[in-house]
CSV table of C-alpha atoms in Angstrom, one decimal:
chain,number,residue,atom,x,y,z
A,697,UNK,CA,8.7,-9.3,-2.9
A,698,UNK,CA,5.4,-7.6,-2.7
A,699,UNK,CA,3.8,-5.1,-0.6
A,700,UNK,CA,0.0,-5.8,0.9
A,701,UNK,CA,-2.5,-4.2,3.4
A,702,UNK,CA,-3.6,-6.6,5.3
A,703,UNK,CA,-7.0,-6.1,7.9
A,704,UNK,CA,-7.0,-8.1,10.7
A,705,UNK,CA,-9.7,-8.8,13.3
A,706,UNK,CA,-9.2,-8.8,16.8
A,707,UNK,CA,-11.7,-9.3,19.8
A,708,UNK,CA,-11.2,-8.2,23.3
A,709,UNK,CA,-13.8,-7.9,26.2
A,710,UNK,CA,-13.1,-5.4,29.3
A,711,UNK,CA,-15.2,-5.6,32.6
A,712,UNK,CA,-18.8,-3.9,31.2
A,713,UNK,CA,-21.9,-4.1,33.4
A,714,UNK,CA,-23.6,-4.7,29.9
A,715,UNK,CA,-21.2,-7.5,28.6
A,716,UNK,CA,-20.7,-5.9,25.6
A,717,UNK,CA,-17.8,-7.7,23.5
A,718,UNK,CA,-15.5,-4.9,21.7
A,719,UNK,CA,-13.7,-6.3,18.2
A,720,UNK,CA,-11.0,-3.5,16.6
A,721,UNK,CA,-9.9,-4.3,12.9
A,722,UNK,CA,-6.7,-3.1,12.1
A,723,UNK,CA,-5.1,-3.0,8.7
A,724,UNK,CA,-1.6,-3.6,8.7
A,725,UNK,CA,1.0,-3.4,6.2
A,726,UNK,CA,2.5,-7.0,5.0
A,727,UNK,CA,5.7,-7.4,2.9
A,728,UNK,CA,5.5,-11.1,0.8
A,729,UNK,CA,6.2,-13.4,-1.8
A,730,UNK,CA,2.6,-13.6,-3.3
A,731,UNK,CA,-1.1,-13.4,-1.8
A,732,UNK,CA,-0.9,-16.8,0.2
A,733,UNK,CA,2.3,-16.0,1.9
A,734,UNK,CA,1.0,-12.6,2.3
A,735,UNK,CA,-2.2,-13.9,4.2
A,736,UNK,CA,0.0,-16.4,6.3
A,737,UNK,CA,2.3,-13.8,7.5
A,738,UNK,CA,-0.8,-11.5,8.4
A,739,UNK,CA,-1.7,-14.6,10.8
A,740,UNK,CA,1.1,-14.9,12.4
A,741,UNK,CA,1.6,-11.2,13.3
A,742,UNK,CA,-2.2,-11.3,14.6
A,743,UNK,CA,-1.6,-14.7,16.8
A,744,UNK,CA,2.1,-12.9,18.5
A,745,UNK,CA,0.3,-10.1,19.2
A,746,UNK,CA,-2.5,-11.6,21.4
A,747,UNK,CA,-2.4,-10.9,25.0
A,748,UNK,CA,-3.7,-10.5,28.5
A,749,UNK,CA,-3.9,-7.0,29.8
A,750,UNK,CA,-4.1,-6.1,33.2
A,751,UNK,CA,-6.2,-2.3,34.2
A,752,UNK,CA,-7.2,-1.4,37.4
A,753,UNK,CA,-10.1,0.7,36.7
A,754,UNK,CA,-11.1,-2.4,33.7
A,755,UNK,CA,-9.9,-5.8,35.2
A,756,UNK,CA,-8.3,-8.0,33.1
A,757,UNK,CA,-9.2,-8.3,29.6
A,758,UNK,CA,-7.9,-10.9,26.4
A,759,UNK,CA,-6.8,-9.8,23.4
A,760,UNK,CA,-7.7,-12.4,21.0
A,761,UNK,CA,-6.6,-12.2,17.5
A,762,UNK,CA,-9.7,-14.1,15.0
A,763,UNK,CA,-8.0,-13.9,11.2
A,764,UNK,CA,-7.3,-11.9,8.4
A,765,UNK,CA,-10.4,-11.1,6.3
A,766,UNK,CA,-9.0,-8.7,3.6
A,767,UNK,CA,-5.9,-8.2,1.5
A,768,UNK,CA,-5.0,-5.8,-0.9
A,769,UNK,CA,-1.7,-5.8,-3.0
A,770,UNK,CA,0.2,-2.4,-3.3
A,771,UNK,CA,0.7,-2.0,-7.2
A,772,UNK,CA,3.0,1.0,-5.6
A,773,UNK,CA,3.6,3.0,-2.1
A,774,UNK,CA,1.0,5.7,-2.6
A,775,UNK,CA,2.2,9.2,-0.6
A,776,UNK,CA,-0.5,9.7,1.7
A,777,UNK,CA,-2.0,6.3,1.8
A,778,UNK,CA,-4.7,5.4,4.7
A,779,UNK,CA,-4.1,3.0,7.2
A,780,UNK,CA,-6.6,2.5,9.5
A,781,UNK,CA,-7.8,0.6,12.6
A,782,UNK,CA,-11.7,0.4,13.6
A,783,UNK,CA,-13.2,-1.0,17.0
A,784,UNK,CA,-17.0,-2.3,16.9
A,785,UNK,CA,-19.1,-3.0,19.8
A,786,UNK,CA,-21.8,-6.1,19.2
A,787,UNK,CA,-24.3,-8.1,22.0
A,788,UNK,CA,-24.3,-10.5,19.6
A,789,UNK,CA,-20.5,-11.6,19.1
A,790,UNK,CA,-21.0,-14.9,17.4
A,791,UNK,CA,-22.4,-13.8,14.5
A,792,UNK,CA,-19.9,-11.1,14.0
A,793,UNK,CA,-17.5,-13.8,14.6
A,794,UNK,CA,-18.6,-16.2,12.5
A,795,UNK,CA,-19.2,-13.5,9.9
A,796,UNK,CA,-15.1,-12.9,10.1
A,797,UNK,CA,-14.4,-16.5,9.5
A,798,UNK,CA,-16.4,-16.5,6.2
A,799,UNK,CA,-14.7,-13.8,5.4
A,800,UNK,CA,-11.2,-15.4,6.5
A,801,UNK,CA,-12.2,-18.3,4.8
A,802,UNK,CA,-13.1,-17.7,1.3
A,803,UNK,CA,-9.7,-15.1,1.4
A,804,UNK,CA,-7.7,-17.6,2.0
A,805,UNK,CA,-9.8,-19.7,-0.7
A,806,UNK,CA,-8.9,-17.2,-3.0
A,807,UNK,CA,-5.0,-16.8,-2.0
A,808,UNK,CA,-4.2,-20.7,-2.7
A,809,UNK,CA,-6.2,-20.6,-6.1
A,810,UNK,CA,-3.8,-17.8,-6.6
A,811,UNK,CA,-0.9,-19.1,-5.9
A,812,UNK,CA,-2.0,-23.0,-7.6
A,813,UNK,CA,-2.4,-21.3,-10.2
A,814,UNK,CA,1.4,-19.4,-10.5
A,815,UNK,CA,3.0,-22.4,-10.4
């Protein structure tokens, strides 16, 4: 098994008088077989962790979960290694969106060449 970081995409929308859509990408540490297993397992944890919050002082908001747009194997656990998570605010949230399933896309592109290729 192999260790990989892996950055998911997430969009969520509170109660704005601007209607500003809020995305957060979070990279998220993924034990796997090999790159394609690695991505799948990223896409599950992102669609069990969607969900509908409830706020008072924001409404209800949906936490949607888009797909995985990066992965990076671990050649070893590194002391001190970053893991972040980064939240973006966009009027325009189709492109962004559709920006994240390019990226989704040609990873998971990449991941099945991979693993065609190992067999």
């Amino acid at each position: 098994m192999e260790w990989y970081l892996a950055k998911l995409v997430y969009r969520f929308q509170p109660n704005t008088i601007n209607g500003t859509v809020h995305f957060e990408e979070q990279i998220r540490l993924v034990e796997a077989e090999d790159d394609l297993h690695a991505f799948h397992k990223a896409q599950q944890i992102g669609t069990q962790e969607e969900c509908h919050l409830e706020d008072d002082s924001t409404g209800n908001i949906h936490w949607h979960f888009i797909d995985v747009t990066e992965l990076l194997k671990l050649q070893q656990m590194m002391d001190g290694a970053e893991v972040l998570s980064q939240s973006y605010k966009t009027t325009e949230p189709e492109v962004y969106q559709k920006n994240i399933r390019l990226k989704a896309g040609y990873l998971l592109a990449n991941c099945t060449e991979q693993f065609l290729q190992s067999r």
